[in-house]
Amino acid sequence: MKVIQVGIGGMGNAWLNAVNRSEVVQFAGFVEINEEISAAQVAAYDLDPATIYKSLPEALDALGSVDGVINVTPPQFHKAVTLTALDAGIPVLTEKPLAGTLDDAQAMLAKAEETGILLTVAQNYRCSALARTVKQVLADGQLGAVGAVDVRFFKGPHFGGFREEMPHPLIIDMAIHHFDMLRYFLDSSPATLYAHSWNPSWSWFGGDASAAVNMSFQNGIVANYTGSWCSQGIETPWNAHWRFDCENGVLSVEDDAITIQTLGGEKQPIELLSVERQGQDFLLHNFYEAVMNGQPTIAPAQDNIHTVEMVFAIVNACDTGQVIKLG
């Protein structure tokens, strides 16, 4: 399977490495508008400069038919890149969020539906051994029905670049992973939600880097999320800390370790599932199997649009102070 990667700096490194590790996917070419990034990646990955183009149309004109596009551009460019690929009949694996606005995401989904071409999203937190183990434990019925979920996330990364200029960097660029995991774990989406965001005085982000969200899901489960991307210490893992209060006990995720306690029982550590691939390696192989063998992807746009709707409803709640009802 031959792919074009659009955007090779920043998060593009993860995809450069994933494709280089793959036994079934290889690069046909690249798109990068920043010459300094291109030069640096040529040196770092021994890329052929002749295979790096300034735009996706230019790359497609030069390379002809390819099997897929990996879209690793900033969110505001996802729509243009994706529509170009879909119009050319080429499947797309795009970085999250699906798009920088809900309108863009809906337009991308509409184009995928119109063309019948695969559009799938890199929600890599779904495919970790940790997430798949939590999903299995909740599904096996030992703990009974889930009643409430509490999620806590605290990190203090200094990225620079577009993330530090976003109006809601935590919600749109990071917490989207945790919100998508909530949908994945609970097999449901929020019916109503309320949210508040703020930016501490010491924050290096331009937009609100902290948030608290209360969500009532369509299946009756209530979830609370508290997070910050400008924490000054005692950080959580990227996966966050989780507590599921269930009918017959509790499931806890602390420091990427899963513990359960059934009603009246002792705490029991849960061993993570043994999985062949995680993260970008899983998503890339999942994309390959979908394109070449017709297998489903873990986060197709048709499902992921509900995560995007959830994220922008949370942004709306933060901006308006209102309780938001979702369809």
Coordinates of C-alpha atoms in Angstrom, one line a residue:
M1 CA 0.0 0.0 0.0
K2 CA 1.5 3.3 -1.1
V3 CA 0.6 6.6 0.8
I4 CA 1.2 10.3 0.7
Q5 CA 1.8 12.0 4.1
V6 CA 0.6 15.6 4.1
G7 CA 2.5 17.4 6.9
I8 CA 5.8 15.9 8.1
G9 CA 6.8 18.1 11.0
G10 CA 5.5 17.9 14.6
M11 CA 3.0 15.0 14.9
G12 CA 4.2 14.0 11.4
N13 CA 7.2 12.3 13.1
A14 CA 4.9 9.7 14.7
W15 CA 3.5 8.8 11.2
L16 CA 6.9 8.8 9.5
N17 CA 8.1 6.3 12.1
A18 CA 4.9 4.2 11.9
V19 CA 5.1 3.8 8.1
N20 CA 8.8 3.1 8.3
R21 CA 8.1 0.3 10.8
S22 CA 5.3 -1.1 8.7
E23 CA 5.8 -4.2 6.5
V24 CA 2.8 -3.4 4.3
V25 CA 2.6 0.4 3.9
Q26 CA 5.3 2.5 2.2
F27 CA 5.6 6.1 1.2
A28 CA 4.9 7.3 -2.3
G29 CA 5.6 10.9 -1.4
F30 CA 5.1 13.8 1.0
V31 CA 3.6 17.2 1.2
E32 CA 5.2 19.9 3.3
I33 CA 5.0 23.7 2.8
N34 CA 7.7 24.7 5.3
E35 CA 11.1 24.4 3.7
E36 CA 12.9 24.3 7.0
I37 CA 10.8 21.3 8.2
S38 CA 11.4 19.6 4.8
A39 CA 15.2 20.1 5.1
A40 CA 15.2 18.8 8.7
Q41 CA 13.2 15.7 7.9
V42 CA 15.3 14.9 4.8
A43 CA 18.3 14.8 7.1
A44 CA 16.5 13.0 10.0
Y45 CA 14.7 10.3 7.9
D46 CA 16.9 10.1 4.8
L47 CA 14.0 11.2 2.6
D48 CA 14.4 11.9 -1.1
P49 CA 13.9 15.7 -1.5
A50 CA 12.4 15.0 -5.0
T51 CA 9.4 13.2 -3.3
I52 CA 8.4 16.3 -1.2
Y53 CA 5.8 18.5 -2.8
K54 CA 4.2 21.8 -1.9
S55 CA 0.6 20.7 -2.2
L56 CA -1.5 17.6 -2.5
P57 CA -2.7 18.4 -6.0
E58 CA 1.0 18.8 -7.1
A59 CA 1.9 15.5 -5.4
L60 CA -1.0 13.7 -7.1
D61 CA -0.1 15.1 -10.5
A62 CA 3.4 13.9 -10.1
L63 CA 2.8 10.5 -8.5
G64 CA -0.4 9.4 -10.2
S65 CA -2.5 6.9 -8.3
V66 CA -1.8 6.2 -4.6
D67 CA -3.7 4.0 -2.1
G68 CA -4.1 6.5 0.7
V69 CA -3.4 9.9 2.2
I70 CA -2.3 10.5 5.8
N71 CA -3.4 14.0 6.8
V72 CA -1.2 15.4 9.5
T73 CA -1.8 19.1 8.9
P74 CA -3.1 21.5 11.6
P75 CA -6.9 21.1 12.1
Q76 CA -7.8 24.3 10.1
F77 CA -6.4 22.6 6.9
H78 CA -8.0 19.2 7.4
K79 CA -11.0 20.0 5.2
A80 CA -9.0 21.2 2.1
V81 CA -6.6 18.3 2.2
T82 CA -9.3 15.7 2.8
L83 CA -11.7 17.0 0.1
T84 CA -8.9 17.0 -2.4
A85 CA -8.1 13.4 -1.7
L86 CA -11.7 12.2 -1.5
D87 CA -12.5 13.9 -4.8
A88 CA -9.5 12.0 -6.3
G89 CA -11.0 8.8 -5.0
I90 CA -8.2 8.3 -2.4
P91 CA -9.0 7.1 1.2
V92 CA -7.9 9.4 4.0
L93 CA -6.6 8.7 7.5
T94 CA -6.7 12.1 9.2
E95 CA -5.3 13.2 12.5
K96 CA -7.7 14.3 15.1
P97 CA -9.7 16.4 15.5
L98 CA -11.6 15.5 12.3
A99 CA -11.6 19.2 11.6
G100 CA -11.1 22.6 13.2
T101 CA -14.8 23.4 13.1
L102 CA -18.0 21.4 13.2
D103 CA -19.0 22.8 9.8
D104 CA -15.8 21.6 8.3
A105 CA -16.2 18.2 9.9
Q106 CA -19.8 17.9 8.5
A107 CA -18.6 18.9 5.1
M108 CA -15.8 16.3 5.2
L109 CA -18.3 13.6 6.3
A110 CA -20.7 14.6 3.5
K111 CA -18.0 14.3 0.9
A112 CA -17.0 10.9 2.2
E113 CA -20.7 9.8 2.0
E114 CA -21.1 11.3 -1.5
T115 CA -18.0 9.7 -2.9
G116 CA -18.2 6.4 -0.9
I117 CA -14.5 6.8 -0.1
L118 CA -13.1 5.9 3.3
L119 CA -12.4 8.7 5.8
T120 CA -11.2 7.6 9.2
V121 CA -9.7 9.5 12.1
A122 CA -6.6 8.9 14.2
Q123 CA -8.2 8.5 17.6
N124 CA -5.1 6.6 18.8
Y125 CA -6.1 6.6 22.5
R126 CA -8.9 4.2 21.7
C127 CA -6.5 1.5 20.4
S128 CA -4.1 1.4 23.4
A129 CA -3.9 -1.8 25.4
L130 CA -5.1 0.2 28.4
A131 CA -8.3 1.4 26.6
R132 CA -9.1 -2.0 25.1
T133 CA -8.6 -3.6 28.5
V134 CA -11.0 -1.2 30.2
K135 CA -13.5 -1.7 27.4
Q136 CA -13.3 -5.5 27.9
V137 CA -13.6 -5.4 31.7
L138 CA -16.7 -3.1 31.5
A139 CA -18.2 -5.3 28.9
D140 CA -17.7 -8.7 30.6
G141 CA -20.5 -7.8 33.2
Q142 CA -18.6 -8.6 36.4
L143 CA -19.1 -5.0 37.6
G144 CA -22.6 -4.6 36.3
A145 CA -24.0 -1.4 34.9
V146 CA -21.9 1.8 34.9
G147 CA -23.6 4.6 36.8
A148 CA -21.0 7.4 36.9
V149 CA -17.5 8.2 35.6
D150 CA -14.9 10.6 36.9
V151 CA -12.0 11.6 34.7
R152 CA -9.0 13.7 35.9
F153 CA -6.2 14.9 33.6
F154 CA -3.3 17.3 34.5
K155 CA -0.3 18.0 32.3
G156 CA 2.0 20.9 31.6
P157 CA 3.4 20.5 28.0
H158 CA 5.2 23.3 26.2
F159 CA 4.4 22.7 22.5
G160 CA 4.7 26.1 20.9
G161 CA 3.1 26.5 17.6
F162 CA -0.6 26.5 16.8
R163 CA -1.8 24.8 20.0
E164 CA -0.7 27.8 22.1
E165 CA -2.8 30.1 19.9
M166 CA -6.0 28.0 19.9
P167 CA -9.1 29.4 21.8
H168 CA -9.7 26.1 23.6
P169 CA -6.5 24.1 23.3
L170 CA -7.2 21.6 26.0
I171 CA -10.7 20.8 24.9
I172 CA -10.2 20.7 21.1
D173 CA -6.7 19.2 20.9
M174 CA -6.2 17.0 23.9
A175 CA -9.4 16.3 25.9
I176 CA -11.0 15.2 22.6
H177 CA -9.1 11.9 23.2
H178 CA -10.7 11.5 26.6
F179 CA -14.1 12.5 25.4
D180 CA -13.8 10.0 22.5
M181 CA -12.7 7.3 25.1
L182 CA -15.8 8.1 27.1
R183 CA -18.0 7.4 24.0
Y184 CA -16.0 4.3 23.3
F185 CA -16.2 2.9 26.9
L186 CA -19.9 3.7 27.4
D187 CA -21.2 3.0 23.9
S188 CA -23.2 6.2 24.1
S189 CA -22.9 10.0 23.5
P190 CA -24.0 12.9 25.7
A191 CA -27.6 14.0 25.8
T192 CA -26.9 17.2 27.8
L193 CA -23.7 18.8 29.1
Y194 CA -22.5 21.9 31.0
A195 CA -18.9 23.1 31.0
H196 CA -16.7 25.9 32.3
S197 CA -13.2 26.7 31.0
W198 CA -10.5 29.1 32.3
N199 CA -6.9 30.1 31.9
P200 CA -4.7 30.4 35.0
S201 CA -2.6 33.5 35.4
W202 CA 0.6 31.4 34.8
S203 CA -0.6 29.7 31.6
W204 CA 1.5 29.9 28.5
F205 CA -1.5 29.2 26.3
G206 CA -3.4 32.0 24.7
G207 CA -6.8 30.3 25.1
D208 CA -8.3 28.5 28.0
A209 CA -6.1 25.6 29.0
S210 CA -8.3 24.3 31.9
A211 CA -11.8 23.0 31.9
A212 CA -14.5 21.2 34.0
V213 CA -17.3 19.4 32.2
N214 CA -20.4 17.6 33.4
M215 CA -22.1 15.3 31.0
S216 CA -25.3 13.2 31.1
F217 CA -25.2 10.4 28.5
Q218 CA -28.1 9.1 26.4
N219 CA -28.0 5.8 28.3
G220 CA -28.3 7.6 31.7
I221 CA -24.6 7.5 32.8
V222 CA -23.2 10.7 34.3
A223 CA -19.6 11.7 33.7
N224 CA -17.4 14.5 35.2
Y225 CA -14.2 15.6 33.5
T226 CA -11.6 18.0 35.1
G227 CA -8.5 18.8 33.2
S228 CA -5.6 21.2 32.7
W229 CA -2.8 21.6 30.2
C230 CA -0.9 24.1 32.3
S231 CA -0.4 22.0 35.5
Q232 CA 2.6 22.9 37.6
G233 CA 3.2 19.4 39.1
I234 CA 1.9 16.0 40.2
E235 CA 0.8 15.2 36.7
T236 CA -1.4 12.4 35.5
P237 CA -0.4 10.2 32.5
W238 CA -1.7 11.2 29.1
N239 CA -4.4 8.6 29.4
A240 CA -5.7 10.5 32.5
H241 CA -7.0 9.0 35.7
W242 CA -10.4 7.3 35.6
R243 CA -13.0 6.0 38.1
F244 CA -16.1 4.0 37.0
D245 CA -18.7 3.6 39.7
C246 CA -20.7 0.5 38.8
E247 CA -23.6 -1.5 40.0
N248 CA -21.4 -4.2 41.6
G249 CA -18.1 -2.4 42.2
V250 CA -15.6 0.1 40.9
L251 CA -13.0 0.2 38.2
S252 CA -10.1 2.6 38.6
V253 CA -7.3 3.6 36.3
E254 CA -4.4 5.3 38.1
D255 CA -1.0 5.9 36.5
D256 CA -1.9 3.6 33.6
A257 CA -2.7 0.7 36.0
I258 CA -6.2 -0.8 36.2
T259 CA -7.7 -1.9 39.5
I260 CA -11.2 -3.3 40.2
Q261 CA -13.0 -3.9 43.5
T262 CA -16.3 -5.8 43.5
L263 CA -18.9 -5.2 46.1
G264 CA -17.5 -6.5 49.4
G265 CA -14.3 -7.8 47.8
E266 CA -10.7 -6.9 47.8
K267 CA -8.9 -4.7 45.3
Q268 CA -7.7 -6.6 42.3
P269 CA -5.1 -5.4 39.7
I270 CA -6.1 -6.2 36.1
E271 CA -3.4 -7.2 33.7
L272 CA -3.4 -5.3 30.4
L273 CA -4.4 -7.2 27.3
S274 CA -1.5 -8.4 25.2
V275 CA -1.9 -6.6 21.8
E276 CA 0.2 -6.8 18.7
R277 CA -0.1 -3.1 17.9
Q278 CA -1.0 0.1 19.6
G279 CA -1.1 3.8 18.8
Q280 CA -0.1 4.9 15.3
D281 CA 1.0 1.3 14.4
F282 CA -2.5 0.0 15.1
L283 CA -4.2 2.9 13.3
L284 CA -1.9 2.5 10.2
H285 CA -2.5 -1.3 10.0
N286 CA -6.2 -0.7 10.6
F287 CA -6.2 1.8 7.7
Y288 CA -4.3 -0.8 5.5
E289 CA -6.8 -3.5 6.3
A290 CA -9.7 -1.2 5.5
V291 CA -8.4 0.0 2.2
M292 CA -6.9 -3.3 0.9
N293 CA -9.3 -5.8 2.5
G294 CA -12.5 -3.9 3.3
Q295 CA -12.2 -4.3 7.1
P296 CA -13.9 -1.6 9.3
T297 CA -11.8 1.1 11.0
I298 CA -11.8 1.8 14.7
A299 CA -12.9 5.5 14.2
P300 CA -14.6 6.1 10.9
A301 CA -15.8 9.6 10.3
Q302 CA -19.4 8.4 10.5
D303 CA -18.8 7.6 14.2
N304 CA -16.2 10.2 14.9
I305 CA -18.6 13.1 13.9
H306 CA -20.3 12.4 17.2
T307 CA -17.0 13.0 19.1
V308 CA -16.6 16.3 17.2
E309 CA -20.2 17.3 18.0
M310 CA -19.5 16.6 21.6
V311 CA -16.3 18.7 21.6
F312 CA -17.9 21.7 20.0
A313 CA -20.9 21.4 22.3
I314 CA -18.5 21.6 25.2
V315 CA -16.8 24.7 23.6
N316 CA -20.3 26.2 23.2
A317 CA -21.2 25.5 26.8
C318 CA -17.9 27.2 28.0
D319 CA -18.5 30.3 25.8
T320 CA -22.2 30.7 26.7
G321 CA -22.5 29.4 30.2
Q322 CA -25.5 27.4 29.1
V323 CA -26.6 23.8 29.4
I324 CA -26.3 22.3 25.9
K325 CA -28.6 19.6 24.6
L326 CA -27.3 17.3 21.9
G327 CA -29.4 15.5 19.3

